[in-house]
Structure formats: C-alpha cells, structure tokens
C-alpha cells in the first residue's frame, strides 16, 4: 500500500523527513510531494500535483492555510484515509473528505508507526 507524504522535506530535522524514513523502515511504499525537488533515501520528492495512482494513505505536513490548493487533488486520489499530523488540523477539510467517503485521522504518523498502529 502506498503512502503519499504532502509537505515532504529533504531536511533531516523535519518530521516529514523522519516519517519518510520510518515508513520505509516499516516496509511501506512512499511517494512524496514538497516545495523543492529532492531525493531522500531513494524517494523522489516531486513538486506540484503529479499523476499518482492507488494511494492508500495521504499524510499531511502542511499547515491548514497551505492545504487548500491540495483539496481537489487529494479527493481525486481517492485515498482510504488522510492523516493530519500535529499542526495540520483542519476541520473544514475533515468535512470535505468525509463527504467523499475518505477517512480522516488526527494523529502523528511517527507515533502510529512506532506503536504498530499504522
């Protein structure tokens, strides 16, 4: 199952970077979108709205004001769920996602992985 990180970074101090490595360590296929093209541990961080298929989970590392440009894109991906990491909480987006049958979870990807709840 594929996980798409939106808000990915090549900065090792960022949680999105740490999540990418942890997802790989737990044998999840990882795709990434960020502000700058980069490669992290073999994963290409793409920019814009790339054509991606069969995404199970989208994990967000963007504050709510930066999420709006991705609303239609994420809904179009038809993921099973969207994870809202700390600092990304967005009730308006929750309602939109649930109206399209997409589950939302307000949780930390790193904690879910570390506690085998991902």
CSV table of N, CA and C in Angstrom, one decimal:
chain,number,residue,atom,x,y,z
A,1,UNK,N,0.8,-1.2,0.0
A,1,UNK,CA,0.0,0.0,0.0
A,1,UNK,C,0.9,1.2,0.0
A,2,UNK,N,0.5,2.2,-0.8
A,2,UNK,CA,1.3,3.4,-0.9
A,2,UNK,C,0.8,4.5,0.0
A,3,UNK,N,1.8,5.2,0.6
A,3,UNK,CA,1.6,6.4,1.4
A,3,UNK,C,2.2,7.6,0.7
A,4,UNK,N,1.4,8.6,0.5
A,4,UNK,CA,1.8,9.9,-0.1
A,4,UNK,C,2.0,10.9,1.0
A,5,UNK,N,3.3,11.4,1.1
A,5,UNK,CA,3.6,12.5,2.1
A,5,UNK,C,3.4,13.8,1.3
A,6,UNK,N,2.5,14.7,1.8
A,6,UNK,CA,2.4,16.0,1.2
A,6,UNK,C,3.0,17.0,2.2
A,7,UNK,N,4.0,17.7,1.8
A,7,UNK,CA,4.8,18.6,2.7
A,7,UNK,C,6.1,18.0,3.0
A,8,UNK,N,6.6,17.1,2.1
A,8,UNK,CA,7.8,16.4,2.3
A,8,UNK,C,9.0,17.3,2.2
A,9,UNK,N,10.1,17.0,3.0
A,9,UNK,CA,11.3,17.8,3.0
A,9,UNK,C,12.5,17.0,3.0
A,10,UNK,N,13.6,17.5,2.4
A,10,UNK,CA,14.9,16.8,2.5
A,10,UNK,C,15.7,17.3,3.7
A,11,UNK,N,15.1,18.0,4.6
A,11,UNK,CA,15.8,18.5,5.8
A,11,UNK,C,15.6,17.4,6.9
A,12,UNK,N,16.7,16.8,7.3
A,12,UNK,CA,16.6,15.7,8.3
A,12,UNK,C,16.0,16.1,9.6
A,13,UNK,N,15.9,17.4,9.9
A,13,UNK,CA,15.3,17.9,11.2
A,13,UNK,C,13.8,18.0,11.1
A,14,UNK,N,13.2,17.9,9.9
A,14,UNK,CA,11.7,18.0,9.7
A,14,UNK,C,11.1,16.6,10.0
A,15,UNK,N,9.9,16.7,10.6
A,15,UNK,CA,9.1,15.5,10.8
A,15,UNK,C,8.8,14.7,9.6
A,16,UNK,N,8.5,15.4,8.5
A,16,UNK,CA,8.1,14.8,7.2
A,16,UNK,C,9.3,13.9,6.7
A,17,UNK,N,10.5,14.4,6.9
A,17,UNK,CA,11.7,13.6,6.5
A,17,UNK,C,11.8,12.3,7.4
A,18,UNK,N,11.6,12.5,8.7
A,18,UNK,CA,11.7,11.4,9.6
A,18,UNK,C,10.6,10.4,9.3
A,19,UNK,N,9.4,10.9,8.9
A,19,UNK,CA,8.3,10.0,8.6
A,19,UNK,C,8.6,9.1,7.4
A,20,UNK,N,9.2,9.8,6.4
A,20,UNK,CA,9.6,9.1,5.1
A,20,UNK,C,10.5,7.9,5.5
A,21,UNK,N,11.5,8.1,6.3
A,21,UNK,CA,12.4,7.0,6.6
A,21,UNK,C,11.7,6.0,7.5
A,22,UNK,N,10.9,6.4,8.4
A,22,UNK,CA,10.2,5.4,9.2
A,22,UNK,C,9.2,4.6,8.4
A,23,UNK,N,8.5,5.2,7.5
A,23,UNK,CA,7.6,4.4,6.6
A,23,UNK,C,8.3,3.4,5.8
A,24,UNK,N,9.5,3.8,5.3
A,24,UNK,CA,10.3,2.8,4.6
A,24,UNK,C,10.8,1.7,5.5
A,25,UNK,N,11.2,2.0,6.7
A,25,UNK,CA,11.7,1.0,7.6
A,25,UNK,C,10.6,0.0,8.0
A,26,UNK,N,9.3,0.5,7.9
A,26,UNK,CA,8.2,-0.4,8.2
A,26,UNK,C,7.6,-1.0,6.9
A,27,UNK,N,8.4,-0.9,5.8
A,27,UNK,CA,8.0,-1.6,4.6
A,27,UNK,C,6.8,-1.0,3.8
A,28,UNK,N,6.6,0.3,4.0
A,28,UNK,CA,5.6,1.0,3.2
A,28,UNK,C,6.2,1.6,2.0
A,29,UNK,N,5.5,1.5,0.9
A,29,UNK,CA,5.9,2.3,-0.3
A,29,UNK,C,5.6,3.7,-0.1
A,30,UNK,N,6.6,4.6,-0.4
A,30,UNK,CA,6.4,6.0,-0.1
A,30,UNK,C,6.5,6.9,-1.4
A,31,UNK,N,5.6,7.8,-1.5
A,31,UNK,CA,5.6,8.8,-2.5
A,31,UNK,C,5.7,10.1,-1.8
A,32,UNK,N,6.2,11.2,-2.4
A,32,UNK,CA,6.4,12.4,-1.7
A,32,UNK,C,6.2,13.7,-2.6
A,33,UNK,N,5.5,14.7,-2.1
A,33,UNK,CA,5.4,16.0,-2.7
A,33,UNK,C,5.9,17.0,-1.7
A,34,UNK,N,6.7,17.9,-2.2
A,34,UNK,CA,7.2,19.0,-1.4
A,34,UNK,C,7.3,20.3,-2.2
A,35,UNK,N,8.0,21.2,-1.7
A,35,UNK,CA,8.2,22.5,-2.3
A,35,UNK,C,9.4,22.5,-3.3
A,36,UNK,N,10.3,21.6,-3.0
A,36,UNK,CA,11.5,21.5,-3.9
A,36,UNK,C,11.8,20.1,-4.3
A,37,UNK,N,12.2,19.9,-5.5
A,37,UNK,CA,12.6,18.6,-6.0
A,37,UNK,C,13.8,18.1,-5.2
A,38,UNK,N,13.8,16.9,-4.7
A,38,UNK,CA,14.9,16.4,-4.0
A,38,UNK,C,14.8,14.8,-4.0
A,39,UNK,N,15.8,14.1,-3.6
A,39,UNK,CA,15.7,12.7,-3.4
A,39,UNK,C,16.1,12.4,-1.9
A,40,UNK,N,15.3,11.7,-1.2
A,40,UNK,CA,15.5,11.3,0.2
A,40,UNK,C,15.5,9.8,0.2
A,41,UNK,N,16.6,9.1,0.5
A,41,UNK,CA,16.7,7.7,0.6
A,41,UNK,C,16.0,7.0,-0.6
A,42,UNK,N,16.3,7.5,-1.7
A,42,UNK,CA,15.8,6.8,-2.9
A,42,UNK,C,14.4,7.3,-3.4
A,43,UNK,N,13.7,8.1,-2.6
A,43,UNK,CA,12.4,8.6,-2.9
A,43,UNK,C,12.5,10.0,-3.5
A,44,UNK,N,11.9,10.2,-4.7
A,44,UNK,CA,11.9,11.5,-5.3
A,44,UNK,C,10.8,12.3,-4.7
A,45,UNK,N,11.2,13.5,-4.2
A,45,UNK,CA,10.2,14.5,-3.7
A,45,UNK,C,9.8,15.3,-5.0
A,46,UNK,N,8.6,15.1,-5.4
A,46,UNK,CA,8.1,15.8,-6.5
A,46,UNK,C,7.4,17.2,-6.1
A,47,UNK,N,7.2,18.0,-7.1
A,47,UNK,CA,6.5,19.3,-6.8
A,47,UNK,C,5.2,19.3,-7.6
A,48,UNK,N,4.3,20.2,-7.3
A,48,UNK,CA,3.1,20.4,-8.0
A,48,UNK,C,2.1,19.3,-7.6
A,49,UNK,N,1.4,18.8,-8.7
A,49,UNK,CA,0.3,17.9,-8.5
A,49,UNK,C,0.5,16.7,-9.4
A,50,UNK,N,1.5,15.8,-9.1
A,50,UNK,CA,1.9,14.8,-10.0
A,50,UNK,C,0.8,13.7,-10.2
A,51,UNK,N,0.8,13.0,-11.3
A,51,UNK,CA,-0.2,12.0,-11.6
A,51,UNK,C,0.2,10.7,-10.8
A,52,UNK,N,-0.5,10.5,-9.7
A,52,UNK,CA,-0.2,9.3,-8.9
A,52,UNK,C,-1.5,8.5,-8.8
A,53,UNK,N,-1.3,7.2,-8.7
A,53,UNK,CA,-2.4,6.2,-8.7
A,53,UNK,C,-2.3,5.3,-7.4
A,54,UNK,N,-3.5,4.8,-7.0
A,54,UNK,CA,-3.6,3.8,-6.0
A,54,UNK,C,-2.9,4.2,-4.7
A,55,UNK,N,-3.2,5.3,-4.1
A,55,UNK,CA,-2.7,5.8,-2.9
A,55,UNK,C,-3.6,5.3,-1.8
A,56,UNK,N,-3.1,4.6,-0.8
A,56,UNK,CA,-3.9,4.2,0.4
A,56,UNK,C,-4.1,5.3,1.4
A,57,UNK,N,-2.9,5.9,1.7
A,57,UNK,CA,-2.9,7.0,2.8
A,57,UNK,C,-2.2,8.2,2.3
A,58,UNK,N,-2.8,9.4,2.6
A,58,UNK,CA,-2.1,10.6,2.5
A,58,UNK,C,-1.8,11.1,3.9
A,59,UNK,N,-0.5,11.5,4.1
A,59,UNK,CA,-0.2,12.0,5.4
A,59,UNK,C,0.3,13.5,5.2
A,60,UNK,N,-0.3,14.4,5.9
A,60,UNK,CA,-0.1,15.8,5.7
A,60,UNK,C,0.9,16.4,6.6
A,61,UNK,N,1.8,17.2,6.1
A,61,UNK,CA,2.8,18.0,6.8
A,61,UNK,C,2.7,19.4,6.3
A,62,UNK,N,1.5,19.9,6.2
A,62,UNK,CA,1.3,21.3,5.7
A,62,UNK,C,0.3,22.0,6.7
A,63,UNK,N,0.5,23.2,7.0
A,63,UNK,CA,-0.4,23.9,7.9
A,63,UNK,C,-1.7,24.1,7.0
A,64,UNK,N,-2.9,24.3,7.7
A,64,UNK,CA,-4.2,24.4,7.0
A,64,UNK,C,-4.2,25.4,5.9
A,65,UNK,N,-3.5,26.6,6.1
A,65,UNK,CA,-3.6,27.6,5.0
A,65,UNK,C,-2.9,27.1,3.7
A,66,UNK,N,-2.0,26.2,3.8
A,66,UNK,CA,-1.3,25.7,2.6
A,66,UNK,C,-2.0,24.4,2.1
A,67,UNK,N,-3.0,23.9,2.8
A,67,UNK,CA,-3.6,22.7,2.3
A,67,UNK,C,-4.7,22.9,1.2
A,68,UNK,N,-5.3,24.1,1.2
A,68,UNK,CA,-6.4,24.3,0.3
A,68,UNK,C,-6.1,24.0,-1.1
A,69,UNK,N,-4.9,24.3,-1.6
A,69,UNK,CA,-4.6,24.1,-3.0
A,69,UNK,C,-4.5,22.6,-3.3
A,70,UNK,N,-4.5,21.7,-2.3
A,70,UNK,CA,-4.5,20.3,-2.5
A,70,UNK,C,-5.8,19.6,-2.3
A,71,UNK,N,-6.9,20.3,-1.9
A,71,UNK,CA,-8.2,19.7,-1.6
A,71,UNK,C,-8.6,18.8,-2.8
A,72,UNK,N,-8.8,19.4,-3.9
A,72,UNK,CA,-9.3,18.6,-5.1
A,72,UNK,C,-8.4,17.5,-5.5
A,73,UNK,N,-7.1,17.8,-5.4
A,73,UNK,CA,-6.1,16.8,-5.8
A,73,UNK,C,-6.2,15.6,-4.9
A,74,UNK,N,-6.2,15.8,-3.6
A,74,UNK,CA,-6.3,14.7,-2.6
A,74,UNK,C,-7.6,13.9,-2.8
A,75,UNK,N,-8.7,14.6,-2.9
A,75,UNK,CA,-10.0,13.9,-3.1
A,75,UNK,C,-9.9,13.1,-4.4
A,76,UNK,N,-9.3,13.6,-5.5
A,76,UNK,CA,-9.2,12.9,-6.7
A,76,UNK,C,-8.3,11.7,-6.6
A,77,UNK,N,-7.4,11.6,-5.7
A,77,UNK,CA,-6.6,10.4,-5.5
A,77,UNK,C,-7.4,9.3,-4.9
A,78,UNK,N,-8.5,9.6,-4.2
A,78,UNK,CA,-9.4,8.7,-3.6
A,78,UNK,C,-8.6,7.7,-2.6
A,79,UNK,N,-7.9,8.3,-1.7
A,79,UNK,CA,-7.2,7.5,-0.7
A,79,UNK,C,-8.2,6.9,0.3
A,80,UNK,N,-7.8,5.9,1.0
A,80,UNK,CA,-8.7,5.3,2.0
A,80,UNK,C,-8.7,6.3,3.2
A,81,UNK,N,-7.6,6.9,3.5
A,81,UNK,CA,-7.6,7.9,4.6
A,81,UNK,C,-6.6,9.0,4.4
A,82,UNK,N,-6.8,10.0,5.2
A,82,UNK,CA,-5.9,11.2,5.3
A,82,UNK,C,-5.5,11.4,6.7
A,83,UNK,N,-4.2,11.4,7.0
A,83,UNK,CA,-3.7,11.6,8.3
A,83,UNK,C,-3.3,13.1,8.5
A,84,UNK,N,-3.8,13.7,9.5
A,84,UNK,CA,-3.5,15.1,9.9
A,84,UNK,C,-2.5,15.0,11.1
A,85,UNK,N,-1.3,15.3,10.8
A,85,UNK,CA,-0.2,15.3,11.8
A,85,UNK,C,-0.4,16.5,12.7
A,86,UNK,N,0.3,16.6,13.8
A,86,UNK,CA,0.2,17.8,14.7
A,86,UNK,C,0.5,19.0,13.9
A,87,UNK,N,-0.4,20.0,14.1
A,87,UNK,CA,-0.1,21.3,13.4
A,87,UNK,C,-0.9,21.4,12.1
A,88,UNK,N,-1.5,20.3,11.6
A,88,UNK,CA,-2.1,20.3,10.3
A,88,UNK,C,-3.7,20.2,10.5
A,89,UNK,N,-4.2,20.2,11.7
A,89,UNK,CA,-5.6,20.0,12.0
A,89,UNK,C,-6.4,21.1,11.1
A,90,UNK,N,-7.5,20.6,10.5
A,90,UNK,CA,-8.3,21.4,9.6
A,90,UNK,C,-9.7,20.9,9.5
A,91,UNK,N,-10.6,21.3,10.4
A,91,UNK,CA,-12.0,20.8,10.5
A,91,UNK,C,-12.7,21.0,9.1
A,92,UNK,N,-12.5,22.1,8.4
A,92,UNK,CA,-13.2,22.3,7.2
A,92,UNK,C,-12.8,21.2,6.2
A,93,UNK,N,-11.5,20.8,6.1
A,93,UNK,CA,-11.1,19.8,5.2
A,93,UNK,C,-11.6,18.4,5.7
A,94,UNK,N,-11.7,18.2,7.0
A,94,UNK,CA,-12.3,16.9,7.5
A,94,UNK,C,-13.6,16.7,6.9
A,95,UNK,N,-14.5,17.7,6.9
A,95,UNK,CA,-15.8,17.6,6.5
A,95,UNK,C,-15.9,17.3,5.0
A,96,UNK,N,-15.0,18.0,4.2
A,96,UNK,CA,-15.0,17.7,2.8
A,96,UNK,C,-14.5,16.3,2.5
A,97,UNK,N,-13.5,15.8,3.2
A,97,UNK,CA,-13.0,14.5,3.0
A,97,UNK,C,-14.1,13.4,3.3
A,98,UNK,N,-14.7,13.6,4.5
A,98,UNK,CA,-15.7,12.6,4.9
A,98,UNK,C,-16.9,12.6,4.0
A,99,UNK,N,-17.2,13.7,3.4
A,99,UNK,CA,-18.4,13.8,2.5
A,99,UNK,C,-18.0,13.0,1.2
A,100,UNK,N,-16.8,12.7,0.9
A,100,UNK,CA,-16.3,11.9,-0.2
A,100,UNK,C,-16.0,10.5,0.2
A,101,UNK,N,-16.3,10.1,1.4
A,101,UNK,CA,-16.1,8.8,1.9
A,101,UNK,C,-14.6,8.5,2.3
A,102,UNK,N,-13.9,9.5,2.5
A,102,UNK,CA,-12.4,9.3,2.9
A,102,UNK,C,-12.3,9.5,4.4
A,103,UNK,N,-11.7,8.5,5.0
A,103,UNK,CA,-11.5,8.5,6.5
A,103,UNK,C,-10.5,9.6,6.8
A,104,UNK,N,-10.6,10.2,8.0
A,104,UNK,CA,-9.6,11.1,8.5
A,104,UNK,C,-9.1,10.6,9.8
A,105,UNK,N,-7.9,10.9,10.1
A,105,UNK,CA,-7.3,10.5,11.4
A,105,UNK,C,-6.4,11.7,11.8
A,106,UNK,N,-6.7,12.2,13.0
A,106,UNK,CA,-5.8,13.3,13.5
A,106,UNK,C,-4.8,12.6,14.4
A,107,UNK,N,-3.6,12.3,13.9
A,107,UNK,CA,-2.6,11.5,14.6
A,107,UNK,C,-1.3,11.8,14.0
A,108,UNK,N,-0.3,11.4,14.7
A,108,UNK,CA,1.1,11.6,14.3
A,108,UNK,C,1.6,10.3,13.6
A,109,UNK,N,2.0,10.4,12.3
A,109,UNK,CA,2.5,9.3,11.6
A,109,UNK,C,3.6,8.5,12.3
A,110,UNK,N,4.5,9.3,12.8
A,110,UNK,CA,5.7,8.7,13.5
A,110,UNK,C,5.2,7.9,14.7
A,111,UNK,N,4.2,8.4,15.5
A,111,UNK,CA,3.7,7.6,16.7
A,111,UNK,C,3.0,6.4,16.2
A,112,UNK,N,2.1,6.5,15.2
A,112,UNK,CA,1.4,5.4,14.7
A,112,UNK,C,2.3,4.3,14.3
A,113,UNK,N,3.4,4.6,13.6
A,113,UNK,CA,4.4,3.6,13.1
A,113,UNK,C,5.1,3.0,14.3
A,114,UNK,N,5.5,3.8,15.3
A,114,UNK,CA,6.3,3.3,16.4
A,114,UNK,C,5.5,2.4,17.3
A,115,UNK,N,4.2,2.6,17.3
A,115,UNK,CA,3.3,1.8,18.2
A,115,UNK,C,2.5,0.7,17.4
A,116,UNK,N,3.0,0.5,16.2
A,116,UNK,CA,2.4,-0.5,15.3
A,116,UNK,C,0.9,-0.3,15.1
A,117,UNK,N,0.4,0.9,15.0
A,117,UNK,CA,-1.0,1.2,14.7
A,117,UNK,C,-1.2,1.8,13.3
A,118,UNK,N,-0.2,1.9,12.5
A,118,UNK,CA,-0.3,2.5,11.2
A,118,UNK,C,-1.1,1.6,10.3
